PDB file of C-alpha atoms in Angstrom:
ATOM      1  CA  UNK A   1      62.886 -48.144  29.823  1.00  0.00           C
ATOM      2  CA  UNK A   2      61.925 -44.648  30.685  1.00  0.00           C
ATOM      3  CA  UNK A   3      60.329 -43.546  34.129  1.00  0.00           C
ATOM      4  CA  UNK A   4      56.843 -42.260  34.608  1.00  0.00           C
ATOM      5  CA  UNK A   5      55.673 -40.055  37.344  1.00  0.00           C
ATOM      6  CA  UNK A   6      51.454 -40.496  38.013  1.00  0.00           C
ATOM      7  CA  UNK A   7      50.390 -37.625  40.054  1.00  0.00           C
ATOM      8  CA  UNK A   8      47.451 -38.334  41.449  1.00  0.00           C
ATOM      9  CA  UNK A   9      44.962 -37.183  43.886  1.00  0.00           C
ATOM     10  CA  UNK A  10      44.830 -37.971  47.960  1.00  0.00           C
ATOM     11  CA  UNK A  11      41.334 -36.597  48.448  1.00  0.00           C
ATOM     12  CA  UNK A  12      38.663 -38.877  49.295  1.00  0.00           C
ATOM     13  CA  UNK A  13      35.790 -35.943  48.861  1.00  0.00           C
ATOM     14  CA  UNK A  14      34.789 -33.203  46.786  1.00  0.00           C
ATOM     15  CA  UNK A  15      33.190 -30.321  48.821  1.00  0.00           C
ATOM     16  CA  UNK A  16      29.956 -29.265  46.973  1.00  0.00           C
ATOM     17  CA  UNK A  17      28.557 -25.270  46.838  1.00  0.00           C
ATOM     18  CA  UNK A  18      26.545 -26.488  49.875  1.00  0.00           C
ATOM     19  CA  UNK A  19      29.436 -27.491  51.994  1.00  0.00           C
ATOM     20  CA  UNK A  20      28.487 -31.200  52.137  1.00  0.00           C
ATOM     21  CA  UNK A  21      31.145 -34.308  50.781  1.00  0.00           C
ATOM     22  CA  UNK A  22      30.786 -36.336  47.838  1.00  0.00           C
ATOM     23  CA  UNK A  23      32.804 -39.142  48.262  1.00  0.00           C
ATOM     24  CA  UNK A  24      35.186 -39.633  45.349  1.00  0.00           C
ATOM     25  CA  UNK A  25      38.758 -40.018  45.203  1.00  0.00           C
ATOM     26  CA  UNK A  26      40.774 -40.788  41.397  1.00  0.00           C
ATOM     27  CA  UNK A  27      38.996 -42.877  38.392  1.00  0.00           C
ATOM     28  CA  UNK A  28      40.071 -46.249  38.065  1.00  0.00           C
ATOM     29  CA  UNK A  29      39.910 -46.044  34.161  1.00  0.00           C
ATOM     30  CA  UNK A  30      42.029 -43.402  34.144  1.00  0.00           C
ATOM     31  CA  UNK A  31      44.973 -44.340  36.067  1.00  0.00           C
ATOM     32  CA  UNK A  32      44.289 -47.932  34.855  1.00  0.00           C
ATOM     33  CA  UNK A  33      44.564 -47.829  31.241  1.00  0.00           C
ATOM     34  CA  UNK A  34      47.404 -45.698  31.012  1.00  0.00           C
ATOM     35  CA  UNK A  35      49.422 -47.729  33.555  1.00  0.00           C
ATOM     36  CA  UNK A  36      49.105 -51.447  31.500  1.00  0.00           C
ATOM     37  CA  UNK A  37      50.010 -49.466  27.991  1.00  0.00           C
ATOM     38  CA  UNK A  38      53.029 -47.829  29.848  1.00  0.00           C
ATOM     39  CA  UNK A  39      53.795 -51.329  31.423  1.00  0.00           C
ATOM     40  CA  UNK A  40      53.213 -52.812  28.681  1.00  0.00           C
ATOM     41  CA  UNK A  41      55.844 -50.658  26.651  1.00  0.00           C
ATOM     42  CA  UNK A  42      58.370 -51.579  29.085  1.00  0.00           C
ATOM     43  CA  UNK A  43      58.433 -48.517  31.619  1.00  0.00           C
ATOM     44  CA  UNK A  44      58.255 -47.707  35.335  1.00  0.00           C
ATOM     45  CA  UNK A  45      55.932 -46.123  37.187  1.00  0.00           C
ATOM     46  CA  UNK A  46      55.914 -43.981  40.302  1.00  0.00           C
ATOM     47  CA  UNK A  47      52.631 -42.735  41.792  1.00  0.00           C
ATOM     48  CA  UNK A  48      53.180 -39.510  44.097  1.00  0.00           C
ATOM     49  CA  UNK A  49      50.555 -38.017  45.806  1.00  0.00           C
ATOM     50  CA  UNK A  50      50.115 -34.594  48.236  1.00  0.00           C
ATOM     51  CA  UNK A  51      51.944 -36.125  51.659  1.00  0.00           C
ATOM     52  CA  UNK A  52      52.210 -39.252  50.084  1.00  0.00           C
ATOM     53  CA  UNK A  53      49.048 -40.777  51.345  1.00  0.00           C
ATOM     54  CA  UNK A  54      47.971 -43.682  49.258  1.00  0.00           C
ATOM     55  CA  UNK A  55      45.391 -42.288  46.554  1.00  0.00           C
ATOM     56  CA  UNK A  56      41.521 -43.502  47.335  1.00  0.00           C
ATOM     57  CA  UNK A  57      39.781 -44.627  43.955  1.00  0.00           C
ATOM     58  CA  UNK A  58      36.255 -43.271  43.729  1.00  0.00           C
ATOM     59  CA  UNK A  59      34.330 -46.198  44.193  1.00  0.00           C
ATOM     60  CA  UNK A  60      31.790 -44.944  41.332  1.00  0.00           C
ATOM     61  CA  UNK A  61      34.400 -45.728  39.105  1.00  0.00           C
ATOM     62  CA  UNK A  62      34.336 -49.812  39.418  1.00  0.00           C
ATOM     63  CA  UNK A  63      30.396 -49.984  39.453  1.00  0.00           C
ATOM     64  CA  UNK A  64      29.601 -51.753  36.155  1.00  0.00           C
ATOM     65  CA  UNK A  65      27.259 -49.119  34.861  1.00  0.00           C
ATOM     66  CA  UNK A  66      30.434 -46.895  34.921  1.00  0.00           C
ATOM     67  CA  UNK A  67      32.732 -49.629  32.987  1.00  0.00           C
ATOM     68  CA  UNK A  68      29.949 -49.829  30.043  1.00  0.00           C
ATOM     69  CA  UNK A  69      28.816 -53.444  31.903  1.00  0.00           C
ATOM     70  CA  UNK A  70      30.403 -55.877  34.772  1.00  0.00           C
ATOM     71  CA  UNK A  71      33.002 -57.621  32.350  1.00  0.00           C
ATOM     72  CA  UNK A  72      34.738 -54.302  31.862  1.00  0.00           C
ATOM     73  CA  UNK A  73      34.517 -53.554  35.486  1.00  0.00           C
ATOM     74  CA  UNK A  74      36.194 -56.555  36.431  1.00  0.00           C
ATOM     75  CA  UNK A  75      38.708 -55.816  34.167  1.00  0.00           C
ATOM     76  CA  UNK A  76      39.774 -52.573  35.915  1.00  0.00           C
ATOM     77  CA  UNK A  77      38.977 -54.069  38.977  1.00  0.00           C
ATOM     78  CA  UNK A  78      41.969 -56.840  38.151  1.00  0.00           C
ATOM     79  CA  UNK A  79      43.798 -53.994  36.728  1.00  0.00           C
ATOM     80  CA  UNK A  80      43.621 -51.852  39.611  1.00  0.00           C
ATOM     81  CA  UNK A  81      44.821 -54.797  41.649  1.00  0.00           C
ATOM     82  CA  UNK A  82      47.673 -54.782  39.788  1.00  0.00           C
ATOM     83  CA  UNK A  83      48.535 -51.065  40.587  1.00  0.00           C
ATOM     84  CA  UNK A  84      51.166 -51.964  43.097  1.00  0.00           C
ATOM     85  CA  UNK A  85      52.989 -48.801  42.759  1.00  0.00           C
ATOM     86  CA  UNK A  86      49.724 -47.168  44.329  1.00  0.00           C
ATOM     87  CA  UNK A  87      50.384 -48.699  47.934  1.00  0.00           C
ATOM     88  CA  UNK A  88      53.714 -46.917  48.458  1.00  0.00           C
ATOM     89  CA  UNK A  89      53.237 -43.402  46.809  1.00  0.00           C
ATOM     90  CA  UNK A  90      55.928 -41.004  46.938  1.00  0.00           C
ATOM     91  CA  UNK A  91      55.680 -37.565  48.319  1.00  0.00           C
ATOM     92  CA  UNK A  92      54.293 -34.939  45.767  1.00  0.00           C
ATOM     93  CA  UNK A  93      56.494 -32.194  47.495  1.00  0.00           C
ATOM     94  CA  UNK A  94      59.743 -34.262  47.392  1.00  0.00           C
ATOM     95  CA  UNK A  95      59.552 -35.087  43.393  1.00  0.00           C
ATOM     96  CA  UNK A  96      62.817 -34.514  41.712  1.00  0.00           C
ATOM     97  CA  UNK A  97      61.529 -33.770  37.520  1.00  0.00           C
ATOM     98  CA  UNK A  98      65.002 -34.766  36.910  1.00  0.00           C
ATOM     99  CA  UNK A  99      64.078 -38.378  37.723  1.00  0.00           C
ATOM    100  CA  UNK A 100      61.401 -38.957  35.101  1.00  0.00           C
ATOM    101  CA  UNK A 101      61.291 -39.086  31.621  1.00  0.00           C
ATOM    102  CA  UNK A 102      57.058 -37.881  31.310  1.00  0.00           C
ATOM    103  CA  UNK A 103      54.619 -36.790  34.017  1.00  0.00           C
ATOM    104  CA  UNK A 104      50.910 -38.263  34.166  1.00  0.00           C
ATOM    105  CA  UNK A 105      48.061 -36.678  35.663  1.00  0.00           C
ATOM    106  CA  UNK A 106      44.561 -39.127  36.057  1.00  0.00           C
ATOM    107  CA  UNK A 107      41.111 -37.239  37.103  1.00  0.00           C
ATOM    108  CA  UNK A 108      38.302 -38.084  38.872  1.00  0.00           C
ATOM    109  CA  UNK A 109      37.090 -35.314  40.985  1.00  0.00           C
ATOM    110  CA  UNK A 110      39.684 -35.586  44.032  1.00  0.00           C
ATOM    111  CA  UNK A 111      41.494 -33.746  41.717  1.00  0.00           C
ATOM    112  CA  UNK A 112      38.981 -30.462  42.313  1.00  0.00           C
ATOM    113  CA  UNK A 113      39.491 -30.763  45.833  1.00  0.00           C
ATOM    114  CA  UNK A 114      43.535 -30.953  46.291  1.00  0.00           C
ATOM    115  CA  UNK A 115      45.461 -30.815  43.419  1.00  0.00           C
ATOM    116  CA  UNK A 116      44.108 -27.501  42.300  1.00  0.00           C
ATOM    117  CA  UNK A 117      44.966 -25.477  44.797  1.00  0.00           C
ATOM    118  CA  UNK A 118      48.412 -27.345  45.155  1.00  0.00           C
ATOM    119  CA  UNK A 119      51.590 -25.042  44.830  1.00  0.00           C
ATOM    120  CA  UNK A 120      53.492 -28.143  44.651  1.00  0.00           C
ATOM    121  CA  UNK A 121      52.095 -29.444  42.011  1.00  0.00           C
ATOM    122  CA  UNK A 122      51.510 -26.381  40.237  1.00  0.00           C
ATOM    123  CA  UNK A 123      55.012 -26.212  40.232  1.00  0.00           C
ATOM    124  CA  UNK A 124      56.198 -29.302  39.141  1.00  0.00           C
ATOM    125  CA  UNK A 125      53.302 -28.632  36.217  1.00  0.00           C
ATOM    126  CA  UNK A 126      55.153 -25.557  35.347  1.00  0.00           C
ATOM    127  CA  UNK A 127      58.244 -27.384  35.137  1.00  0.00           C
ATOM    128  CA  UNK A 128      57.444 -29.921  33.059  1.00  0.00           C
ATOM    129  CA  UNK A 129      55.933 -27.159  30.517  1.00  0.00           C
ATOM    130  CA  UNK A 130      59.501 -25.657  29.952  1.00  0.00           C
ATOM    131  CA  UNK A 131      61.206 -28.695  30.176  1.00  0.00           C
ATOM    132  CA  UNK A 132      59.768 -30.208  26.935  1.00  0.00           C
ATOM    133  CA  UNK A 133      58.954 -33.464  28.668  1.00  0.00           C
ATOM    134  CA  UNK A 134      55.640 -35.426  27.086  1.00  0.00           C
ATOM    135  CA  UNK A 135      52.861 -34.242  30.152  1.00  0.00           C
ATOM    136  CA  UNK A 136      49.588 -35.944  30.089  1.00  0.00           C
ATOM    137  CA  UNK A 137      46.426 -34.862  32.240  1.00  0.00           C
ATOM    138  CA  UNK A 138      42.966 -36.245  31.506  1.00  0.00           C
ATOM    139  CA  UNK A 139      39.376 -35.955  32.623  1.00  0.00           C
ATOM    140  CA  UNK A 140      39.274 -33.853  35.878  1.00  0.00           C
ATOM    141  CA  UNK A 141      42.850 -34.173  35.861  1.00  0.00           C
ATOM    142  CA  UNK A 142      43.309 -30.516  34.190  1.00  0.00           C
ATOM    143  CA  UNK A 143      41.845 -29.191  37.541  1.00  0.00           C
ATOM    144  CA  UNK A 144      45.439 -29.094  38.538  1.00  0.00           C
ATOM    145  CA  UNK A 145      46.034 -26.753  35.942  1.00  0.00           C
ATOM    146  CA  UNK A 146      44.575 -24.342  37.894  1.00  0.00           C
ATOM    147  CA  UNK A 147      47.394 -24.326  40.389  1.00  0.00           C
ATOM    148  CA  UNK A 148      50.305 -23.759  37.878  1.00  0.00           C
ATOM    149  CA  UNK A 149      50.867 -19.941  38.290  1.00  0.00           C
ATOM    150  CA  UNK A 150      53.631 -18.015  36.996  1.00  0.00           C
ATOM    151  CA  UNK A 151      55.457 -15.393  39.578  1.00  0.00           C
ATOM    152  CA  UNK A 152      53.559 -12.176  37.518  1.00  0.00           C
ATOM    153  CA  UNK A 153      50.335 -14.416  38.037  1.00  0.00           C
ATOM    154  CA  UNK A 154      49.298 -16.189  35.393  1.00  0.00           C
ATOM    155  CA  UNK A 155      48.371 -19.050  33.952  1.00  0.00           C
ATOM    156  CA  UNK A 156      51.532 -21.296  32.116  1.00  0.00           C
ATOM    157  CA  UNK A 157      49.123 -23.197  30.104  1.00  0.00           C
ATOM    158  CA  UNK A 158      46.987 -19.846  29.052  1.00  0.00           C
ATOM    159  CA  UNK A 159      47.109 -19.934  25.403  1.00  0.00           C
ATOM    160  CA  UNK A 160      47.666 -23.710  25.331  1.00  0.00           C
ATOM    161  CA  UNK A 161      44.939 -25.820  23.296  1.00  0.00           C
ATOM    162  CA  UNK A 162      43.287 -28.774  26.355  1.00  0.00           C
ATOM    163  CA  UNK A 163      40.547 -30.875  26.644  1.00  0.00           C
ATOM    164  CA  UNK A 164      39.165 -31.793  30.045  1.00  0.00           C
ATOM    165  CA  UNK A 165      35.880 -32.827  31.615  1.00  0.00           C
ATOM    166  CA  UNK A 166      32.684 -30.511  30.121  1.00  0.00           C
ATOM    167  CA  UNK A 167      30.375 -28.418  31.507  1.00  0.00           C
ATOM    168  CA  UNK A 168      27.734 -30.719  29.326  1.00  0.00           C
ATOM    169  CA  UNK A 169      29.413 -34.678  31.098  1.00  0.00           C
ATOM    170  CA  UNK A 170      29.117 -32.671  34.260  1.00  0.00           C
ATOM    171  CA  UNK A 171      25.620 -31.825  34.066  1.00  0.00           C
ATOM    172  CA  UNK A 172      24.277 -35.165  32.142  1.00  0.00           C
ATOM    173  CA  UNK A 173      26.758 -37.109  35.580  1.00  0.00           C
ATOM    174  CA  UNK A 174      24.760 -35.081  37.859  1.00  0.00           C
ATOM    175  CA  UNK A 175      26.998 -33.129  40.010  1.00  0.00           C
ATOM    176  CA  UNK A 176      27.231 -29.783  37.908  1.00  0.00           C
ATOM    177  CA  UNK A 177      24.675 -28.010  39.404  1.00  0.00           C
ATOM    178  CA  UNK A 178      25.855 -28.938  42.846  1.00  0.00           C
ATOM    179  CA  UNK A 179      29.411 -27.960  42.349  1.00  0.00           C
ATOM    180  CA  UNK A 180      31.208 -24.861  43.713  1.00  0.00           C
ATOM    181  CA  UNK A 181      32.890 -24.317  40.212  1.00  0.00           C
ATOM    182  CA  UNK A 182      32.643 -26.079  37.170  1.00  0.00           C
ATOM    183  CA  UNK A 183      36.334 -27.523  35.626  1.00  0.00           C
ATOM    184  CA  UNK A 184      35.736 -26.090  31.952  1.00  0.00           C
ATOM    185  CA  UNK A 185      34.849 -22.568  32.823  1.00  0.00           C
ATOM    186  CA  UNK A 186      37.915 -22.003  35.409  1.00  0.00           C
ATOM    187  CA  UNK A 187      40.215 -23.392  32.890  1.00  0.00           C
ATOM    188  CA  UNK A 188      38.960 -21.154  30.268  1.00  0.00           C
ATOM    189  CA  UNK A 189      38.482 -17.809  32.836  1.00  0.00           C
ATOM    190  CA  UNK A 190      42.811 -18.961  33.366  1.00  0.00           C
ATOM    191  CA  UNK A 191      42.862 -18.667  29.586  1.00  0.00           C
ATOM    192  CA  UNK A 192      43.315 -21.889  28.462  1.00  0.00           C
ATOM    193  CA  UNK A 193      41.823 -22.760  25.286  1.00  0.00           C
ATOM    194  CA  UNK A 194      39.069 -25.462  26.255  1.00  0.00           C
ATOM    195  CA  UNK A 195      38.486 -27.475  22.836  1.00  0.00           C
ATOM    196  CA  UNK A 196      34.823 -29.203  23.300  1.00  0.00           C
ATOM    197  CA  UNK A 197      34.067 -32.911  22.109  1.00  0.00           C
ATOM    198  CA  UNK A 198      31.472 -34.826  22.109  1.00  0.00           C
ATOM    199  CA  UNK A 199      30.483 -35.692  25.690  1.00  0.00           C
ATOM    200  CA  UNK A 200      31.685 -39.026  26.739  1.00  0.00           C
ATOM    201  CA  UNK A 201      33.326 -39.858  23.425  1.00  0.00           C
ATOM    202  CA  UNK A 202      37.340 -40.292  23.297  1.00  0.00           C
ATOM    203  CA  UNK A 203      38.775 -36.818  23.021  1.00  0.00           C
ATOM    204  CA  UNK A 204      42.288 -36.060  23.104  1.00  0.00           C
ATOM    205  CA  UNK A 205      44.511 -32.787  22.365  1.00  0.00           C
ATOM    206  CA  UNK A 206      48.107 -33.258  21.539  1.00  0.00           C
ATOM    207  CA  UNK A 207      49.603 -29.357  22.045  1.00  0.00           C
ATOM    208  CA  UNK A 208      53.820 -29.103  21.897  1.00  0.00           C
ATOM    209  CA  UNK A 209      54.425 -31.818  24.949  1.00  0.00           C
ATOM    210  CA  UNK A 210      50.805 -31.434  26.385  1.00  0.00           C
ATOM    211  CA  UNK A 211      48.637 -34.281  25.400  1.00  0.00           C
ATOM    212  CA  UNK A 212      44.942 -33.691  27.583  1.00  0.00           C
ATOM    213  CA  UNK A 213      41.885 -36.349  27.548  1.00  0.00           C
ATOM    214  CA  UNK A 214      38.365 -35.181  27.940  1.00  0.00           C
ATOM    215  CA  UNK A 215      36.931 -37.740  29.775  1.00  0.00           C
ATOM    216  CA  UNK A 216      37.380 -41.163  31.103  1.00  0.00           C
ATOM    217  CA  UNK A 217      37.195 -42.771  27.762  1.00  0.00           C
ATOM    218  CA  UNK A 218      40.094 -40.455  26.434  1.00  0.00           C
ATOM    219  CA  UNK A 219      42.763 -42.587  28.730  1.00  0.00           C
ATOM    220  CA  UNK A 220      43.882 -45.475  26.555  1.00  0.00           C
ATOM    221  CA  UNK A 221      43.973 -42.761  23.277  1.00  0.00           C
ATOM    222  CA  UNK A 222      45.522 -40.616  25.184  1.00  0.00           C
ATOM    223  CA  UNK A 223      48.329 -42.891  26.797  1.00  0.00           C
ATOM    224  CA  UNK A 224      48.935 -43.917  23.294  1.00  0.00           C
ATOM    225  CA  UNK A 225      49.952 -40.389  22.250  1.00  0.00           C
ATOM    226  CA  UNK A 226      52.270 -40.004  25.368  1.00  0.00           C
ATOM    227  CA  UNK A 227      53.941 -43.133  24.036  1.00  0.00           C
ATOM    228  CA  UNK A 228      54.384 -41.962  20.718  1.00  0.00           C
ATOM    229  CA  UNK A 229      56.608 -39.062  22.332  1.00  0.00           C
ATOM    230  CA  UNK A 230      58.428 -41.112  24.341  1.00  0.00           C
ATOM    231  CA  UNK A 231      59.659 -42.576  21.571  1.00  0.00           C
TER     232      UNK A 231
END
């Protein structure tokens, strides 16, 4: 049984380019499906978040037009539920990588707001990198990307292949116009090599120990992969 670290957001907004909130918080999906195959394969898992406050879900993300209809939703609803280890998150700051065997990273837009301006996490990103360890960052997750900066400046994952929430799913959810910056033009202007699927359709990149998920429907596919690694 290996140990898995979930990073995951404690913002409960997104600041738009016209300094108002949208509430959001992390996916359900996305922290969801990869937690029951992990569980499932026998592991632990430890959620850590900036401070260690407990990470908000974005409420969006258990409305049944979200889920593809209300059967699904209650299914990550229950699922969710589950998520014990999401009521006593550890602190982001205080994570040892020596403790875990691969490092997680769920989206949904709280990411945009904390976790990509987090030196903590952009550290423990960039450790993970060199260390070889299966990472695994999907939707709006790679937002945190953003953060891990070498000493000379730049980006560790420049150069590395990712897929993370489009310009296009942006615009066709709504929010792209409103947003301050959108996730797959930073990412690229860091120079990481965005690969583009088809919006909303499972999408996952499997680069040395990176393994990135476009979009909510990229979790299970993508928690697969990290498995495979794990061995």
């Amino acid at each position: 049984m290996a140990k898995i670290l979930f990073v995951m957001t404690g913002a409960d907004h997104w600041t738009l380019a016209d300094g108002t909130r949208h509430a959001t918080g992390f996916w359900a999906e996305e922290a969801v499906a990869p937690h029951q195959a992990f569980r499932a394969a026998g592991h632990e898992v430890v959620v850590a978040t900036p401070g260690g406050v407990v990470p908000p879900v974005d409420k969006g993300s258990l409305a049944a037009e979200a889920n593809g209809g209300q059967e699904a939703a209650d299914r990550i609803a229950a699922g969710l539920s589950a998520m014990t280890e999401l009521e006593h998150p550890v602190r982001l700051e205080d994570v040892d990588l020596d403790d875990y065997a691969a490092v997680f990273y769920p989206g949904g837009h709280g990411p945009m707001e904390d976790l990509a301006v987090d030196a903590d996490s952009g550290r423990l990103l960039v450790r993970t990198l060199e260390s070889g360890k299966p990472l695994g960052v999907v939707c709006h997750g790679p937002a945190a990307l953003l953060a891990a900066v070498r000493e000379d400046g730049s980006n560790a994952f420049a150069g590395y292949r990712v897929a993370a929430f489009t310009n296009a799913e942006e615009l066709q959810a709504g929010l792209g116009e409103q947003a301050r910056w959108l996730l797959q033009d930073r990412l690229t202007e860091a120079g990481v090599d965005v690969r583009v699927g088809e919006p909303w359709a499972p999408h996952v990149i499997v680069d040395r120990n990176l393994v990135t998920g476009q979009n909510p429907a990229s979790s299970e596919p993508l928690a697969a992969e990290l498995l495979k690694k794990l061995g």
